[in-house]
Amino acid sequence: MNIVCLDMEGVVVPEIWIAFAQASGIPELTRTTRDEPDYDKLMKWRIGILEEHGLGLKEIQDTIATIDPLPGAKEFLDELRSITQVIILSDTFEEFAMPLMKKLGWPTIFCNSLEVRPDGRISGFRMRCKESKLTTVRGLQSIGYDTIACGDSYNDLDMILASKAGFLFRTTEQIKADYPQLSAFENYGELLSAIRGAL
């Protein structure tokens, strides 16, 4: 039995923090897991910047409301879900992801949650579990699933390398150079064909 584990941002939706950086005019917030492998460090840094600028959850959600899935993402997901089980594994937060999941036809997503103060400021975050993507893939394997994983960033590599098949999608040249053994794709048709071949 197979299950496909997909990253969210950069694979089926645009990077939320990059969109918010552009909307808020704070260029530092364009930093993502493509640039910083340590997610805990990255999120604490982001929360510090939000606090410094007096911004909270509402401002980010207002930006998210303007974001659409990547062109072709919903069709890709619909086709993929017609042939196998799919879970989106993301380090993002429920408070960010739900409006985007609605636009994608409500695929299953495992993600994290934010700690928000009564004034709407983000004070922290709760990760679902340690090394959430790798832990989830290993958990799925422990109950009889073969996993196929796909992502674009440093924080996806553990789940990709731990799976029976793993792919990079629209990743950086640096990650491609560092992991030449992984097939890298730029469009959904190629990725779908590779996943079908791995099933």
mmCIF file of C-alpha atoms in Angstrom:
data_model
loop_
_atom_site.group_PDB
_atom_site.id
_atom_site.type_symbol
_atom_site.label_atom_id
_atom_site.label_comp_id
_atom_site.label_asym_id
_atom_site.label_seq_id
_atom_site.Cartn_x
_atom_site.Cartn_y
_atom_site.Cartn_z
ATOM 1 C CA MET A 1 0.000 0.000 0.000
ATOM 2 C CA ASN A 2 1.315 3.367 -1.007
ATOM 3 C CA ILE A 3 0.801 6.870 0.328
ATOM 4 C CA VAL A 4 2.182 10.061 -1.202
ATOM 5 C CA CYS A 5 3.468 12.753 1.168
ATOM 6 C CA LEU A 6 3.669 16.206 -0.390
ATOM 7 C CA ASP A 7 5.097 19.414 0.964
ATOM 8 C CA MET A 8 2.669 22.343 0.722
ATOM 9 C CA GLU A 9 4.429 25.664 0.106
ATOM 10 C CA GLY A 10 6.361 25.725 -3.135
ATOM 11 C CA VAL A 11 4.725 22.477 -4.275
ATOM 12 C CA VAL A 12 0.972 23.173 -4.383
ATOM 13 C CA VAL A 13 0.711 26.773 -3.123
ATOM 14 C CA PRO A 14 3.048 29.768 -3.262
ATOM 15 C CA GLU A 15 5.283 30.543 -0.298
ATOM 16 C CA ILE A 16 3.068 32.320 2.241
ATOM 17 C CA TRP A 17 5.889 34.233 3.910
ATOM 18 C CA ILE A 18 7.206 35.545 0.591
ATOM 19 C CA ALA A 19 3.707 36.800 -0.292
ATOM 20 C CA PHE A 20 3.418 38.427 3.124
ATOM 21 C CA ALA A 21 6.880 39.968 2.818
ATOM 22 C CA GLN A 22 5.776 41.608 -0.418
ATOM 23 C CA ALA A 23 2.420 42.725 0.987
ATOM 24 C CA SER A 24 3.930 44.141 4.182
ATOM 25 C CA GLY A 25 7.023 45.645 2.584
ATOM 26 C CA ILE A 26 9.338 43.714 4.941
ATOM 27 C CA PRO A 27 11.930 42.075 2.655
ATOM 28 C CA GLU A 28 13.563 40.094 5.507
ATOM 29 C CA LEU A 29 10.461 37.894 5.646
ATOM 30 C CA THR A 30 11.274 36.413 2.236
ATOM 31 C CA ARG A 31 13.627 34.020 4.073
ATOM 32 C CA THR A 32 12.205 30.470 3.933
ATOM 33 C CA THR A 33 13.275 26.885 4.598
ATOM 34 C CA ARG A 34 15.040 27.008 1.228
ATOM 35 C CA ASP A 35 17.446 29.412 2.933
ATOM 36 C CA GLU A 36 17.351 28.321 6.592
ATOM 37 C CA PRO A 37 17.278 24.575 7.316
ATOM 38 C CA ASP A 38 16.509 25.079 11.050
ATOM 39 C CA TYR A 39 12.741 25.665 11.131
ATOM 40 C CA ASP A 40 12.614 26.447 14.857
ATOM 41 C CA LYS A 41 15.236 29.155 14.416
ATOM 42 C CA LEU A 42 13.470 30.527 11.326
ATOM 43 C CA MET A 43 10.052 30.778 13.018
ATOM 44 C CA LYS A 44 11.403 32.448 16.153
ATOM 45 C CA TRP A 45 13.163 34.985 13.931
ATOM 46 C CA ARG A 46 9.939 35.602 11.958
ATOM 47 C CA ILE A 47 7.910 36.121 15.142
ATOM 48 C CA GLY A 48 10.509 38.636 16.331
ATOM 49 C CA ILE A 49 10.165 40.608 13.094
ATOM 50 C CA LEU A 50 6.355 40.562 13.332
ATOM 51 C CA GLU A 51 6.547 41.854 16.896
ATOM 52 C CA GLU A 52 8.999 44.567 15.898
ATOM 53 C CA HIS A 53 6.578 45.795 13.206
ATOM 54 C CA GLY A 54 3.417 45.412 15.294
ATOM 55 C CA LEU A 55 1.919 42.807 12.970
ATOM 56 C CA GLY A 56 -0.217 39.812 13.932
ATOM 57 C CA LEU A 57 -2.211 36.883 12.635
ATOM 58 C CA LYS A 58 -4.938 38.997 11.000
ATOM 59 C CA GLU A 59 -2.489 40.778 8.719
ATOM 60 C CA ILE A 60 -1.012 37.471 7.570
ATOM 61 C CA GLN A 61 -4.467 35.933 7.052
ATOM 62 C CA ASP A 62 -5.499 38.968 4.989
ATOM 63 C CA THR A 63 -2.578 38.219 2.662
ATOM 64 C CA ILE A 64 -3.365 34.482 2.588
ATOM 65 C CA ALA A 65 -6.930 35.320 1.451
ATOM 66 C CA THR A 66 -5.410 36.762 -1.746
ATOM 67 C CA ILE A 67 -3.267 33.678 -2.503
ATOM 68 C CA ASP A 68 -4.398 31.023 -4.974
ATOM 69 C CA PRO A 69 -2.890 27.556 -5.415
ATOM 70 C CA LEU A 70 -0.113 27.278 -7.979
ATOM 71 C CA PRO A 71 -1.462 26.929 -11.546
ATOM 72 C CA GLY A 72 -2.356 23.289 -12.155
ATOM 73 C CA ALA A 73 -1.972 22.275 -8.495
ATOM 74 C CA LYS A 74 -5.618 21.399 -7.879
ATOM 75 C CA GLU A 75 -5.823 19.328 -11.066
ATOM 76 C CA PHE A 76 -2.579 17.564 -10.120
ATOM 77 C CA LEU A 77 -3.890 16.792 -6.630
ATOM 78 C CA ASP A 78 -7.272 15.625 -7.932
ATOM 79 C CA GLU A 79 -5.585 13.235 -10.385
ATOM 80 C CA LEU A 80 -3.122 11.992 -7.778
ATOM 81 C CA ARG A 81 -5.875 11.404 -5.217
ATOM 82 C CA SER A 82 -7.795 9.363 -7.795
ATOM 83 C CA ILE A 83 -4.950 6.821 -7.990
ATOM 84 C CA THR A 84 -3.486 6.717 -4.460
ATOM 85 C CA GLN A 85 -3.710 8.140 -0.942
ATOM 86 C CA VAL A 86 -2.174 11.590 -0.433
ATOM 87 C CA ILE A 87 -1.239 13.579 2.664
ATOM 88 C CA ILE A 88 0.171 17.080 2.637
ATOM 89 C CA LEU A 89 2.890 17.315 5.286
ATOM 90 C CA SER A 90 3.728 20.908 6.086
ATOM 91 C CA ASP A 91 5.559 22.876 8.740
ATOM 92 C CA THR A 92 2.980 25.621 8.286
ATOM 93 C CA PHE A 93 0.083 26.226 10.666
ATOM 94 C CA GLU A 94 -3.629 25.415 10.636
ATOM 95 C CA GLU A 95 -4.369 29.129 10.893
ATOM 96 C CA PHE A 96 -2.534 29.686 7.581
ATOM 97 C CA ALA A 97 -3.370 26.489 5.717
ATOM 98 C CA MET A 98 -7.153 26.084 5.982
ATOM 99 C CA PRO A 99 -8.187 28.777 3.446
ATOM 100 C CA LEU A 100 -5.728 27.270 0.962
ATOM 101 C CA MET A 101 -6.947 23.710 1.589
ATOM 102 C CA LYS A 102 -10.463 24.904 0.760
ATOM 103 C CA LYS A 103 -9.228 26.162 -2.633
ATOM 104 C CA LEU A 104 -7.564 22.768 -3.230
ATOM 105 C CA GLY A 105 -10.703 20.740 -2.502
ATOM 106 C CA TRP A 106 -9.833 19.876 1.126
ATOM 107 C CA PRO A 107 -6.935 17.413 0.791
ATOM 108 C CA THR A 108 -5.695 15.931 4.062
ATOM 109 C CA ILE A 109 -3.019 18.055 5.711
ATOM 110 C CA PHE A 110 -0.877 17.434 8.772
ATOM 111 C CA CYS A 111 0.583 20.691 10.058
ATOM 112 C CA ASN A 112 1.147 22.691 13.245
ATOM 113 C CA SER A 113 -0.593 25.446 15.198
ATOM 114 C CA LEU A 114 0.177 28.968 16.336
ATOM 115 C CA GLU A 115 -0.016 30.470 19.789
ATOM 116 C CA VAL A 116 -1.880 33.764 19.445
ATOM 117 C CA ARG A 117 -2.382 36.364 22.171
ATOM 118 C CA PRO A 118 -5.791 38.009 22.725
ATOM 119 C CA ASP A 119 -4.523 41.080 20.831
ATOM 120 C CA GLY A 120 -3.904 38.923 17.746
ATOM 121 C CA ARG A 121 -0.116 38.952 17.987
ATOM 122 C CA ILE A 122 1.663 35.635 17.419
ATOM 123 C CA SER A 123 3.519 34.679 20.588
ATOM 124 C CA GLY A 124 4.766 31.228 19.607
ATOM 125 C CA PHE A 125 3.976 28.000 17.820
ATOM 126 C CA ARG A 126 3.304 24.354 18.648
ATOM 127 C CA MET A 127 4.866 21.739 16.426
ATOM 128 C CA ARG A 128 2.762 18.588 16.034
ATOM 129 C CA CYS A 129 5.802 16.445 16.818
ATOM 130 C CA LYS A 130 9.572 16.633 16.571
ATOM 131 C CA GLU A 131 10.952 16.390 13.012
ATOM 132 C CA SER A 132 7.319 16.292 11.938
ATOM 133 C CA LYS A 133 7.755 15.268 8.297
ATOM 134 C CA LEU A 134 10.256 12.484 8.960
ATOM 135 C CA THR A 135 8.373 11.304 12.069
ATOM 136 C CA THR A 136 5.116 11.125 10.097
ATOM 137 C CA VAL A 137 6.698 9.212 7.209
ATOM 138 C CA ARG A 138 8.218 6.706 9.635
ATOM 139 C CA GLY A 139 4.874 6.420 11.421
ATOM 140 C CA LEU A 140 3.099 5.666 8.150
ATOM 141 C CA GLN A 141 5.745 3.089 7.286
ATOM 142 C CA SER A 142 5.275 1.472 10.706
ATOM 143 C CA ILE A 143 1.603 0.808 9.933
ATOM 144 C CA GLY A 144 2.250 -0.809 6.560
ATOM 145 C CA TYR A 145 2.489 2.025 4.044
ATOM 146 C CA ASP A 146 5.223 2.552 1.482
ATOM 147 C CA THR A 147 5.785 6.292 1.276
ATOM 148 C CA ILE A 148 6.572 8.399 -1.777
ATOM 149 C CA ALA A 149 7.594 11.932 -0.837
ATOM 150 C CA CYS A 150 8.035 15.196 -2.679
ATOM 151 C CA GLY A 151 9.167 18.645 -1.616
ATOM 152 C CA ASP A 152 11.256 21.649 -2.529
ATOM 153 C CA SER A 153 13.187 22.673 0.595
ATOM 154 C CA TYR A 154 15.786 21.552 3.111
ATOM 155 C CA ASN A 155 13.096 20.590 5.617
ATOM 156 C CA ASP A 156 11.659 18.087 3.092
ATOM 157 C CA LEU A 157 14.865 16.143 2.533
ATOM 158 C CA ASP A 158 14.554 13.776 5.504
ATOM 159 C CA MET A 159 11.107 12.541 4.446
ATOM 160 C CA ILE A 160 12.210 12.283 0.813
ATOM 161 C CA LEU A 161 15.346 10.273 1.654
ATOM 162 C CA ALA A 162 13.440 8.002 4.073
ATOM 163 C CA SER A 163 10.788 7.079 1.493
ATOM 164 C CA LYS A 164 10.795 4.265 -1.064
ATOM 165 C CA ALA A 165 10.797 6.980 -3.727
ATOM 166 C CA GLY A 166 11.330 10.690 -3.364
ATOM 167 C CA PHE A 167 11.373 13.674 -5.671
ATOM 168 C CA LEU A 168 12.288 17.334 -5.685
ATOM 169 C CA PHE A 169 9.855 19.814 -7.212
ATOM 170 C CA ARG A 170 10.771 23.338 -8.307
ATOM 171 C CA THR A 171 13.655 23.340 -5.871
ATOM 172 C CA THR A 172 16.815 25.441 -5.776
ATOM 173 C CA GLU A 173 19.916 24.828 -7.854
ATOM 174 C CA GLN A 174 21.851 24.407 -4.601
ATOM 175 C CA ILE A 175 19.627 21.588 -3.332
ATOM 176 C CA LYS A 176 19.799 19.888 -6.743
ATOM 177 C CA ALA A 177 23.597 20.126 -6.633
ATOM 178 C CA ASP A 178 23.741 18.809 -3.057
ATOM 179 C CA TYR A 179 21.403 15.860 -3.789
ATOM 180 C CA PRO A 180 22.138 14.778 -7.374
ATOM 181 C CA GLN A 181 20.692 11.327 -6.659
ATOM 182 C CA LEU A 182 17.168 12.812 -6.399
ATOM 183 C CA SER A 183 15.096 13.378 -9.523
ATOM 184 C CA ALA A 184 13.992 17.009 -9.778
ATOM 185 C CA PHE A 185 10.952 18.160 -11.733
ATOM 186 C CA GLU A 186 9.601 21.526 -12.806
ATOM 187 C CA ASN A 187 6.040 20.659 -13.852
ATOM 188 C CA TYR A 188 3.162 18.598 -12.512
ATOM 189 C CA GLY A 189 2.938 16.320 -15.546
ATOM 190 C CA GLU A 190 6.502 15.094 -15.026
ATOM 191 C CA LEU A 191 5.985 14.733 -11.288
ATOM 192 C CA LEU A 192 2.751 12.774 -11.748
ATOM 193 C CA SER A 193 4.467 10.420 -14.203
ATOM 194 C CA ALA A 194 7.320 9.840 -11.756
ATOM 195 C CA ILE A 195 4.929 9.113 -8.901
ATOM 196 C CA ARG A 196 2.914 6.728 -11.072
ATOM 197 C CA GLY A 197 6.129 4.939 -11.942
ATOM 198 C CA ALA A 198 6.961 4.558 -8.248
ATOM 199 C CA LEU A 199 3.561 3.180 -7.206
#
